[in-house]
Short mmCIF file of C-alpha atoms and ligand atoms in Angstrom, two decimals:
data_model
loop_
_atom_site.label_atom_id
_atom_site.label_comp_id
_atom_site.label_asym_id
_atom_site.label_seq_id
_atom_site.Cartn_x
_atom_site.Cartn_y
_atom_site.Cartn_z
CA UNK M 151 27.26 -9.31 -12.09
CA UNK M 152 26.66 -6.09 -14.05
CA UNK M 153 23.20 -3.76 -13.49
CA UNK M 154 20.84 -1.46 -15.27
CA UNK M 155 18.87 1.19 -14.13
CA UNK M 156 15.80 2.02 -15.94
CA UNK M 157 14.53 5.19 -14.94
CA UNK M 158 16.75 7.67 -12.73
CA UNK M 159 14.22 9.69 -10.42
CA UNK M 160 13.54 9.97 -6.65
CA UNK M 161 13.96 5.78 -6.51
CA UNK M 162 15.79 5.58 -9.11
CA UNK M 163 18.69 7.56 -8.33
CA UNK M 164 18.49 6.30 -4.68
CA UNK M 165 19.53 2.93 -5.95
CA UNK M 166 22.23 4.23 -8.76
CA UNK M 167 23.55 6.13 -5.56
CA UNK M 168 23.88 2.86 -3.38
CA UNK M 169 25.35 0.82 -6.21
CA UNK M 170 27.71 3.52 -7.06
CA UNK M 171 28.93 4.76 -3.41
CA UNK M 172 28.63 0.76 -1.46
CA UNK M 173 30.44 -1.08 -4.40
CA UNK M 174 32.56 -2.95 -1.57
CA UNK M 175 29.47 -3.37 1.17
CA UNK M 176 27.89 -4.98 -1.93
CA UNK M 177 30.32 -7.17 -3.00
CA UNK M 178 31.15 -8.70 0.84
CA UNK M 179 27.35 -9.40 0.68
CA UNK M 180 27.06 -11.50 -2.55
CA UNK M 181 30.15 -12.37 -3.11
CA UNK M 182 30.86 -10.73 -6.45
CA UNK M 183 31.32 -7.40 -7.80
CA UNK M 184 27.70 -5.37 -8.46
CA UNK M 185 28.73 -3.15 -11.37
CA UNK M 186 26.23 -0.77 -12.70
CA UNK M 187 26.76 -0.41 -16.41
CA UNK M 188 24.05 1.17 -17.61
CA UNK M 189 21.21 4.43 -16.52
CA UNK M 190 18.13 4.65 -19.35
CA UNK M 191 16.33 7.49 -19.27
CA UNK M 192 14.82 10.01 -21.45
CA UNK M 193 16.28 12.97 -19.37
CA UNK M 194 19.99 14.21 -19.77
CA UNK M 195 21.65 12.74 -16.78
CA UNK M 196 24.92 14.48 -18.31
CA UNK M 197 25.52 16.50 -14.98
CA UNK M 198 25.42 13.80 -12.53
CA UNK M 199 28.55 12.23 -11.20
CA UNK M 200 27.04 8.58 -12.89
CA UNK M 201 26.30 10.57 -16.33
CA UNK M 202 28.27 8.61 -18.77
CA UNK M 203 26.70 5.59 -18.10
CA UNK M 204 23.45 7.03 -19.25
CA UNK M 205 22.16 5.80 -22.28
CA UNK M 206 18.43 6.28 -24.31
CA UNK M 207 17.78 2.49 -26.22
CA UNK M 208 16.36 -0.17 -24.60
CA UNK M 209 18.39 -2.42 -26.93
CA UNK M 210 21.44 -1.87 -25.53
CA UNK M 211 20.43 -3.69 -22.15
CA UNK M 212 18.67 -6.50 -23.87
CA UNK M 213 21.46 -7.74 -26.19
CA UNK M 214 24.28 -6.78 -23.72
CA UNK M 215 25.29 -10.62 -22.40
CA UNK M 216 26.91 -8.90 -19.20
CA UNK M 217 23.93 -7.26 -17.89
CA UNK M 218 22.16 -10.12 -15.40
CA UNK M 219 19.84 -8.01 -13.39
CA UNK M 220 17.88 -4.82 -14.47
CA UNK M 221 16.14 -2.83 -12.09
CA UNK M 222 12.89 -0.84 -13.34
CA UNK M 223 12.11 2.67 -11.34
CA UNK M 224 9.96 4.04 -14.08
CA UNK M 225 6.63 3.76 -12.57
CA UNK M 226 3.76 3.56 -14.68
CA UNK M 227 2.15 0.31 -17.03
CA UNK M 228 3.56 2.21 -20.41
CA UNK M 229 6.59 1.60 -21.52
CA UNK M 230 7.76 -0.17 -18.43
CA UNK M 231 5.65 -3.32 -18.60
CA UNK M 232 6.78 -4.25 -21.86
CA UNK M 233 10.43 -3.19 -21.07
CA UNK M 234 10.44 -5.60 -18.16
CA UNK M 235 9.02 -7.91 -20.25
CA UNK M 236 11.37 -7.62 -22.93
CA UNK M 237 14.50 -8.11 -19.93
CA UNK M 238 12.74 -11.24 -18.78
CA UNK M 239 12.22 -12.85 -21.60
CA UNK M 240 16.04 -12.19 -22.99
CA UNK M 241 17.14 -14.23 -19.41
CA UNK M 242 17.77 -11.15 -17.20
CA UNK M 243 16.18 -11.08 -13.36
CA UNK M 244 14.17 -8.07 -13.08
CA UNK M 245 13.51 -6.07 -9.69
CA UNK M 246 11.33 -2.93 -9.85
CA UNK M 247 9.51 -0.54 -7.37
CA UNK M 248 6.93 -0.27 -9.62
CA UNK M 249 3.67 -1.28 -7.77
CA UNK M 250 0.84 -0.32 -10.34
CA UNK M 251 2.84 -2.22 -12.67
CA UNK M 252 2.91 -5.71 -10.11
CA UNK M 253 -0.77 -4.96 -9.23
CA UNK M 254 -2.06 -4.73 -12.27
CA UNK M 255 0.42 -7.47 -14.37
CA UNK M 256 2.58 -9.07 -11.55
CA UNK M 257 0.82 -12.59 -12.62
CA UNK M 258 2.21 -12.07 -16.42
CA UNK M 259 5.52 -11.16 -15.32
CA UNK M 260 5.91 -14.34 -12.58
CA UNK M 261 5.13 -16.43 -15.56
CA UNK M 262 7.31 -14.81 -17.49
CA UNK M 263 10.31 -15.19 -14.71
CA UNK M 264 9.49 -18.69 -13.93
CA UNK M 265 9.31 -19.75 -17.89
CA UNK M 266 12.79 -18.02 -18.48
CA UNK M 267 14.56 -18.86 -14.72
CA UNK M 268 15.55 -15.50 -13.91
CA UNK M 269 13.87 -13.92 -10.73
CA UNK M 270 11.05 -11.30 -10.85
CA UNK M 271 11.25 -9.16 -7.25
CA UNK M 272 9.66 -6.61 -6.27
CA UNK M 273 10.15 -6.05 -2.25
CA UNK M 274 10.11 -2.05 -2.98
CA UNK M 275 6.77 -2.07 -4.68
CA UNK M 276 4.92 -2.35 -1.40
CA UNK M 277 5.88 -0.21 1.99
CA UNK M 278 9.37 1.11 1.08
CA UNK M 279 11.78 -0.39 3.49
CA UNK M 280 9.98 -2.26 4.90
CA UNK M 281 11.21 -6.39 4.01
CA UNK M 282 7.49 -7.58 3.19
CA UNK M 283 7.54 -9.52 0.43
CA UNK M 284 9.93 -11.53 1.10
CA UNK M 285 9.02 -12.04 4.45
CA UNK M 286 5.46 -13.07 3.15
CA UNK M 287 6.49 -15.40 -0.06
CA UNK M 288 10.00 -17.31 1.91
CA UNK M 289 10.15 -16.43 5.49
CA UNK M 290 6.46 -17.33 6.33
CA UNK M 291 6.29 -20.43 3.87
CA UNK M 292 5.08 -22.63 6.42
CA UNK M 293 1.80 -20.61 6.94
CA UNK M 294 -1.37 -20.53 5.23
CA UNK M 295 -1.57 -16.84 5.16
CA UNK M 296 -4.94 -16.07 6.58
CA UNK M 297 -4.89 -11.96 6.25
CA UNK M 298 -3.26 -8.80 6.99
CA UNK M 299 -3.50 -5.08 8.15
CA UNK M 300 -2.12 -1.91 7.84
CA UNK M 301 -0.71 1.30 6.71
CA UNK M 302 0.39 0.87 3.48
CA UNK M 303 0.76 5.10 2.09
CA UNK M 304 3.36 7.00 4.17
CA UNK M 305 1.81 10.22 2.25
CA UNK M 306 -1.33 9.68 3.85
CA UNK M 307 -0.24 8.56 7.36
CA UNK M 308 1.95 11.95 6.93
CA UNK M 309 -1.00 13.93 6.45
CA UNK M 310 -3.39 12.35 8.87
CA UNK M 311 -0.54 12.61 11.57
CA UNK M 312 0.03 16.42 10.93
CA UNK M 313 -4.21 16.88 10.83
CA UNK M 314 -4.66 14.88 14.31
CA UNK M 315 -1.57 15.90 15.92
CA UNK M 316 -0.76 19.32 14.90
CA UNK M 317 -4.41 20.25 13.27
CA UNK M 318 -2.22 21.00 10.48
CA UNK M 319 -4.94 21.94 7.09
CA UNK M 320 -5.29 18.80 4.74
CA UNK M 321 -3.69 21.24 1.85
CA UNK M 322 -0.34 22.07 3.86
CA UNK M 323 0.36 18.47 4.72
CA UNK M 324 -0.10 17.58 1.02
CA UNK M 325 2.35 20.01 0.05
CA UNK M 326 4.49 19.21 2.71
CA UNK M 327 4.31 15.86 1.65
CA UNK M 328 5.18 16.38 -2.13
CA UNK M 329 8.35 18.53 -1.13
CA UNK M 330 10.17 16.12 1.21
CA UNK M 331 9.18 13.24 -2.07
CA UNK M 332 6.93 10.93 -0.47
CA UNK M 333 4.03 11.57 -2.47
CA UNK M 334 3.26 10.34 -5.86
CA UNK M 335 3.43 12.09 -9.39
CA UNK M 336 -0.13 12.96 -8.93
CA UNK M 337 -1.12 13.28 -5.49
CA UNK M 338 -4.70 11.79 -6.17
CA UNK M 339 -3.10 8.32 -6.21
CA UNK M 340 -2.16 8.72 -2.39
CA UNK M 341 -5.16 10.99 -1.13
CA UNK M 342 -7.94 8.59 -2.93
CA UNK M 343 -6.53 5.17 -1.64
CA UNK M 344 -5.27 4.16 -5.17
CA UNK M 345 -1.76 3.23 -3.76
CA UNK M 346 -2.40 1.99 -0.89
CA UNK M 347 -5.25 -0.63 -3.27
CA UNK M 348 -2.30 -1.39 -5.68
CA UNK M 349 -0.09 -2.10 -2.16
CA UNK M 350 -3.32 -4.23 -0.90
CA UNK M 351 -4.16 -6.22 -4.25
CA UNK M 352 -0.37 -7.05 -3.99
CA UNK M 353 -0.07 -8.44 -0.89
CA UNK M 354 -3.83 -10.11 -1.29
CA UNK M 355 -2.11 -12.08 -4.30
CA UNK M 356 0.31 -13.45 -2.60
CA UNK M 357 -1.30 -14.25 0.64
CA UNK M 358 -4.24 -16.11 -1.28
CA UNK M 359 -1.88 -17.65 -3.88
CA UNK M 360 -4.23 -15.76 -7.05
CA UNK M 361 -3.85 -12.56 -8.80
CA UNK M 362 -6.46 -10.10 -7.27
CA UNK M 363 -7.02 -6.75 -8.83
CA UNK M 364 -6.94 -3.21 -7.55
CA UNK M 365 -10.12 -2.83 -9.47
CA UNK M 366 -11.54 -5.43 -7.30
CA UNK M 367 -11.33 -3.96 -4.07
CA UNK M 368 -13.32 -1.61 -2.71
CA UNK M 369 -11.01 1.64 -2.24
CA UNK M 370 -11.86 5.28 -0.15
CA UNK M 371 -9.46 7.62 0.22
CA UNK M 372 -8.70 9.95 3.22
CA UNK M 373 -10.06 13.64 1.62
CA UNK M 374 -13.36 13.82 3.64
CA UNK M 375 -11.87 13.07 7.21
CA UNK M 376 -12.60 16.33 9.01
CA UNK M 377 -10.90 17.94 12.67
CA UNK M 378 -14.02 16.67 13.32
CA UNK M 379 -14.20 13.44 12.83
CA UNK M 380 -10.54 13.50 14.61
CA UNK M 381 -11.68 14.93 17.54
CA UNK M 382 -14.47 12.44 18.30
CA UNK M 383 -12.04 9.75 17.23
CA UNK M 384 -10.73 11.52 20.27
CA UNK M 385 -13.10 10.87 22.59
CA UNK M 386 -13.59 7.34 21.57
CA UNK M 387 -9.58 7.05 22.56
CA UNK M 388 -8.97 5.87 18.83
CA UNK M 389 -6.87 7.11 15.80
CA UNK M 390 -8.12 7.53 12.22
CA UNK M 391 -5.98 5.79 9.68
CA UNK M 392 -6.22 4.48 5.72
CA UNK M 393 -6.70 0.98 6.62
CA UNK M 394 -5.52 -1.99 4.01
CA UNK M 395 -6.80 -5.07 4.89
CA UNK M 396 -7.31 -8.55 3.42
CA UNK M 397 -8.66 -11.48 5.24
CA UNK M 398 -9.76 -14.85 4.20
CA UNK M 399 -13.47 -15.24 5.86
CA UNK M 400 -15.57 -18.34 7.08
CA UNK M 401 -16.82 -19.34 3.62
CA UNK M 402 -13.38 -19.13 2.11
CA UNK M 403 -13.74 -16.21 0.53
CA UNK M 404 -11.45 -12.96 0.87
CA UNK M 405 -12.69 -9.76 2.17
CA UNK M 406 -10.07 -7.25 0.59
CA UNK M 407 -10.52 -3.17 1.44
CA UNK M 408 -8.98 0.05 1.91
CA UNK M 409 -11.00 2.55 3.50
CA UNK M 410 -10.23 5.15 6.56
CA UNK M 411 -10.96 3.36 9.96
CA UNK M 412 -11.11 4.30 13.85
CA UNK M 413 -7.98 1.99 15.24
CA UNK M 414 -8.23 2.00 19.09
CA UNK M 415 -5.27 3.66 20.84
CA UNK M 416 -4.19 0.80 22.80
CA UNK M 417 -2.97 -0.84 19.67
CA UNK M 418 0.35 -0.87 17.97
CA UNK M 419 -0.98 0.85 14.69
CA UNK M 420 -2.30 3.32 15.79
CA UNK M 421 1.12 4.87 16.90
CA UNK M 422 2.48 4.20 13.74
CA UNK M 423 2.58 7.94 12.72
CA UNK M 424 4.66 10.15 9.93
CA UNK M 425 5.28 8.24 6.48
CA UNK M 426 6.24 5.24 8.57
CA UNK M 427 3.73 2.33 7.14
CA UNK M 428 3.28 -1.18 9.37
CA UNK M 429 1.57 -4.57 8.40
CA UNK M 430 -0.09 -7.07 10.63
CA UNK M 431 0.67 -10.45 8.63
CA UNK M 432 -1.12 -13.41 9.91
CA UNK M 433 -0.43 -17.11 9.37
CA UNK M 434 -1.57 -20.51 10.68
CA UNK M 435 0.95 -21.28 12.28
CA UNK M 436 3.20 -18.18 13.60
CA UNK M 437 -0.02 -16.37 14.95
CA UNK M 438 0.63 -12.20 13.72
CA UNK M 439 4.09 -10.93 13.08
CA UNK M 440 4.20 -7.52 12.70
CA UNK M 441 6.10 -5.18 10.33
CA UNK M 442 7.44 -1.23 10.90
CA UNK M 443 9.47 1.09 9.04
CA UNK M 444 9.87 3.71 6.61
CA UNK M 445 6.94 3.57 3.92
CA UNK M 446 8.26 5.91 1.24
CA UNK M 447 11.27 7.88 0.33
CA UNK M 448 14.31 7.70 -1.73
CA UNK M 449 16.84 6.47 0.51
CA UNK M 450 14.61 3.59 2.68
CA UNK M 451 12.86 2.70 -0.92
CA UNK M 452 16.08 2.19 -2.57
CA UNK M 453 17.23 -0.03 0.15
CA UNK M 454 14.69 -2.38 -0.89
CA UNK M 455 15.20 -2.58 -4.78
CA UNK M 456 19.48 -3.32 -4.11
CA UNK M 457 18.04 -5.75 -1.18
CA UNK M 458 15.99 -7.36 -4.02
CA UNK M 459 19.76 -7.24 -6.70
CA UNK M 460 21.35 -8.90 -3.89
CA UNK M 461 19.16 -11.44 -4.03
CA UNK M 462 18.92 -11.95 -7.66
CA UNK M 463 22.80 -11.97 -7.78
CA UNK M 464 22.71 -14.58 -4.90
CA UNK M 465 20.46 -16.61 -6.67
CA UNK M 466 20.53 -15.96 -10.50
CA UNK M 467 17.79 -17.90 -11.31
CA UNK M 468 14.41 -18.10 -10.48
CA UNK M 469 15.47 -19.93 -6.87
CA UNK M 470 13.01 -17.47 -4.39
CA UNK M 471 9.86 -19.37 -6.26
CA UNK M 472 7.71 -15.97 -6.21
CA UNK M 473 4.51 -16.86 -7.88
CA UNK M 474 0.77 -16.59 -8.03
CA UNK M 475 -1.63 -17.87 -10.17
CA UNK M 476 -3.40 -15.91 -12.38
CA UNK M 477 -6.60 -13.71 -11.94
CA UNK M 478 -10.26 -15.17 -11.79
CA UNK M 479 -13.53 -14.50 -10.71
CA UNK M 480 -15.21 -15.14 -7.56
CA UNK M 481 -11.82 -15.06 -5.50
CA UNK M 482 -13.87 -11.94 -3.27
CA UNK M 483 -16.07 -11.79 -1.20
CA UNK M 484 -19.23 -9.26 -2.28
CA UNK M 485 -18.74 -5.84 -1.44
CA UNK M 486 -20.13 -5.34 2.53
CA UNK M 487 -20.65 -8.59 3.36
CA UNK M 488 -17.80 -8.49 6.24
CA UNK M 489 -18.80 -7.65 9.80
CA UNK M 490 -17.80 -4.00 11.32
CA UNK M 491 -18.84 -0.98 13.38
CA UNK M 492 -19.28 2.22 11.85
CA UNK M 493 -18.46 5.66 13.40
CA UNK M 494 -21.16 8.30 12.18
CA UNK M 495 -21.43 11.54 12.59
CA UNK M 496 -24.47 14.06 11.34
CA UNK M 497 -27.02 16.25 11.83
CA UNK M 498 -30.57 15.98 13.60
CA UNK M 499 -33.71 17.63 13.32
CA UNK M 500 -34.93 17.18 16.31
CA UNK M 501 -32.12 15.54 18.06
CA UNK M 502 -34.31 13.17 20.81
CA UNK M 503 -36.07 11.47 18.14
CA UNK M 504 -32.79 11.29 15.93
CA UNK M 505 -31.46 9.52 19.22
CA UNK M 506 -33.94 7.51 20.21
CA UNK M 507 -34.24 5.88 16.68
CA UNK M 508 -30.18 5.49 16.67
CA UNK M 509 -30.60 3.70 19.76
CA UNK M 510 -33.90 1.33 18.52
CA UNK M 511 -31.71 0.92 14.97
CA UNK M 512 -28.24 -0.35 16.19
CA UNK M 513 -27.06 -2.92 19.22
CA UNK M 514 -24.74 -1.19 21.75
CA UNK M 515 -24.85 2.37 20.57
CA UNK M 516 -22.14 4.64 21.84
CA UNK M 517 -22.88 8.21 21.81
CA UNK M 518 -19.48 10.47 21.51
CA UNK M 519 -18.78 14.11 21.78
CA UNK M 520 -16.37 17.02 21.58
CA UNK M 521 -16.01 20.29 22.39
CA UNK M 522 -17.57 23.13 20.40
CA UNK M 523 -20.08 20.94 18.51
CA UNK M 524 -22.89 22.55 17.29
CA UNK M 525 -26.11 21.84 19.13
CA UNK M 526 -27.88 19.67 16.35
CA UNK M 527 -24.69 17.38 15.53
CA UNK M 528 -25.15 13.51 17.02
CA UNK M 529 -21.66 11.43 16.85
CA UNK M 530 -21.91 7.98 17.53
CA UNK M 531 -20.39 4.29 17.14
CA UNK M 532 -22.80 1.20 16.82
CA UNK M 533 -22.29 -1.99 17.41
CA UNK M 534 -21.16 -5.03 15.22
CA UNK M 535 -22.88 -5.95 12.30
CA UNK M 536 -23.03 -6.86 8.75
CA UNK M 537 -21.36 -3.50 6.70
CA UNK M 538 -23.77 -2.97 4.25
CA UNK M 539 -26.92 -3.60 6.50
CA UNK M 540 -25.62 -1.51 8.95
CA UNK M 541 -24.69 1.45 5.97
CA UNK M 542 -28.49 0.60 4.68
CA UNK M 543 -29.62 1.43 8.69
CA UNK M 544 -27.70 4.81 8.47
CA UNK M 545 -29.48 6.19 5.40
CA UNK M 546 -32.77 5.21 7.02
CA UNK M 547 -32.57 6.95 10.23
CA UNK M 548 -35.24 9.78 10.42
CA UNK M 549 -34.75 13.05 11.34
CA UNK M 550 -30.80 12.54 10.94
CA UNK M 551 -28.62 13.19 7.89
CA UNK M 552 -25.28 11.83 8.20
CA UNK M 553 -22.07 13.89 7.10
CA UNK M 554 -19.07 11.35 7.54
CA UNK M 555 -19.40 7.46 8.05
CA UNK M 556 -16.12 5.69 9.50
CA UNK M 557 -15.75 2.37 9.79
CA UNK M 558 -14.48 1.23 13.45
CA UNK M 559 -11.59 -1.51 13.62
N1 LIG C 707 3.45 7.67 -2.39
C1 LIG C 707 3.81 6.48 -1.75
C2 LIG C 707 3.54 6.63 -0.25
C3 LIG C 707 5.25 6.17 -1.99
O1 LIG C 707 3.36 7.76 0.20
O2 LIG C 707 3.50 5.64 0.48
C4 LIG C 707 5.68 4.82 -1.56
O3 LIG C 707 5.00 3.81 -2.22
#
């Protein structure tokens, strides 16, 4: 079977490298040559050691019979949605790392797989290495999928790690993040929880069987967590990581978020540090199986897309029967009707009255501290309770105006 590349950069070139140094592991594993004939991309690739198969028209990939599986590292909606479109519909399996691209059109291109028989895979659009997908569409087929968990952004786990851990400065993990490639183009996709909702609305659609959209989920980044906020996370013997979560509820209804939350210590996430990423899936009938590895980089990212070309050279046609249907309403639960805790932290007037009316306002309050803290700051955790009741409860305390509100897992 013969391979494009569409797009050579840090994932990219991970997977041309694989292809073009593990020809034989390859082969041994699907039982036929996989021959990379083509590299498009707008940049002059002349200097690399795989430069002459680099080539600038789309065309030449579409109408070339030999070329069975194309793999899309371009990133972005524009031009790479209708490029993987084009490869689909002229009978070639398409595997990309592309996750705004699955998140936002994954339904259109499933359809567009299963109408032509050719397989649509994208297993390095969500957590790198990590085998998710198609752990959650084929291994776990006997389950009703009921939710998930996790750390789905190895930039931000990176940076939260180095805060916590080393008390590193927000700005220097960022950087630190960009230069060893783990972070996006533009950084405000990782820091503001819009990768880790592209990752979320993903797995969401194929857990509850319908397209849900990023828009549709209520997203917070990690750029106002604070020393502080780590060091009472501290005293309440918790972590604070960008949650992604997705659970069907009572009614039926999904409650989908991604938001920063306190994870107690004495769970398995919460040691998941560095640009590793882990999921909790759940299912009906095999309880919670749970995921680890490398979230982002070239190497353990690339992995996943020539995972993904074994399969479609295994398979050829559209034999792994990844699908979901397509969007509609009222899939989602409304926003803060889910039950949680909240970690808040602010600053009192008069700090016995702040207390006692923190105490008469919330069920089980539990009052945390750290060293250092000025004299009028009041941390504390309350007890369950609807989300946006108990948000409503915060803004109403007197005397008390809170600086950072963290919800508790
Ligand atoms: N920027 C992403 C991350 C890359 O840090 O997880 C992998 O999707």
């Amino acid at each position: 079977m013969k391979v494009a590349v569409m797009g050579c950069g840090t994932v990219g070139s991970g997977a041309v490298e694989i292809l073009e140094n593990k020809k034989e592991l390859l082969a041994a594993k699907c039982g036929e040559p996989v021959e990379l004939k083509y590299i498009l991309d707008i940049r002059d690739l002349s200097d690399r050691p795989y430069g002459k198969k680099a080539v600038k028209d789309i065309g030449l990939i579409l109408n070339d019979p030999e070329i069975g599986v194309v793999v899309e590292t371009m990133g972005g909606l524009k031009p790479a949605f209708d490029f993987c479109l084009q490869c689909l519909n002229a009978g070639k399996s398409v595997v990309t790392s592309n996750k705004e691209m699955v998140a936002v059109k994954g339904d259109e291109l499933l359809a567009a797989a299963r109408a032509n028989n050719v397989c649509f895979a994208f297993e390095a659009a969500v957590c790198g290495g990590i085998p998710l997908i198609r752990t959650m569409f084929s291994d776990l087929g006997a389950n009703r999928l009921t939710g998930f968990d996790g750390i789905m952004n190895g930039t931000t786990n990176f940076i939260l790690t180095k805060m916590i851990k080393e008390k590193m400065s927000f700005d220097t993990a960022l950087k630190l993040a960009q230069e060893l490639g783990f972070a996006e183009k533009d950084p405000t996709a990782d820091v503001e929880g819009i990768d880790a909702c592209r990752k979320t609305a993903i797995l969401a659609s194929i857990a509850f069987g319908t397209h849900v959209l990023p828009e549709e989920i209520p997203t917070e980044g990690i750029t106002r967590i604070t020393l502080e906020d780590a060091a009472y996370a501290a005293d309440a013997n918790a972590e604070i990581k960008l949650i992604c979560k997705a659970e069907r509820l009572p009614d039926g209804k999904v409650y989908a978020a991604v938001c920063p939350a306190f994870v107690s210590r004495n769970t398995m996430i919460a040691n998941v540090s560095g640009v590793n990423n882990a999921v909790a899936v759940r299912g009906d009938s095999v309880g919670e199986v749970f995921l680890y590895g490398p979230g982002a980089g070239k190497e353990a990212t690339a992995s996943a897309v020539i995972g993904d070309v074994l399969a479609c050279v295994r398979l050829k046609k559209n034999e792994d029967h990844y699908y979901w249907e397509p969007h509609r309403e009222g899939v989602l639960c409304e926003k803060g009707e889910n039950t949680v805790s909240l970690y808040v932290r602010g600053y009192a007037k008069h700090m016995e009255t702040a207390a006692r009316e923190i105490r008469e306002t919330f069920d089980s309050v539990r009052f945390l501290s750290r060293d250092n803290a000025p004299a009028n700051e009041l941390a504390f955790i309350t007890g369950k309770g609807k989300e946006k009741d108990l948000f409503e409860a915060v803004g109403e305390i007197r005397d008390f105006a809170s600086a950072s509100v963290i919800r508790v897992l």
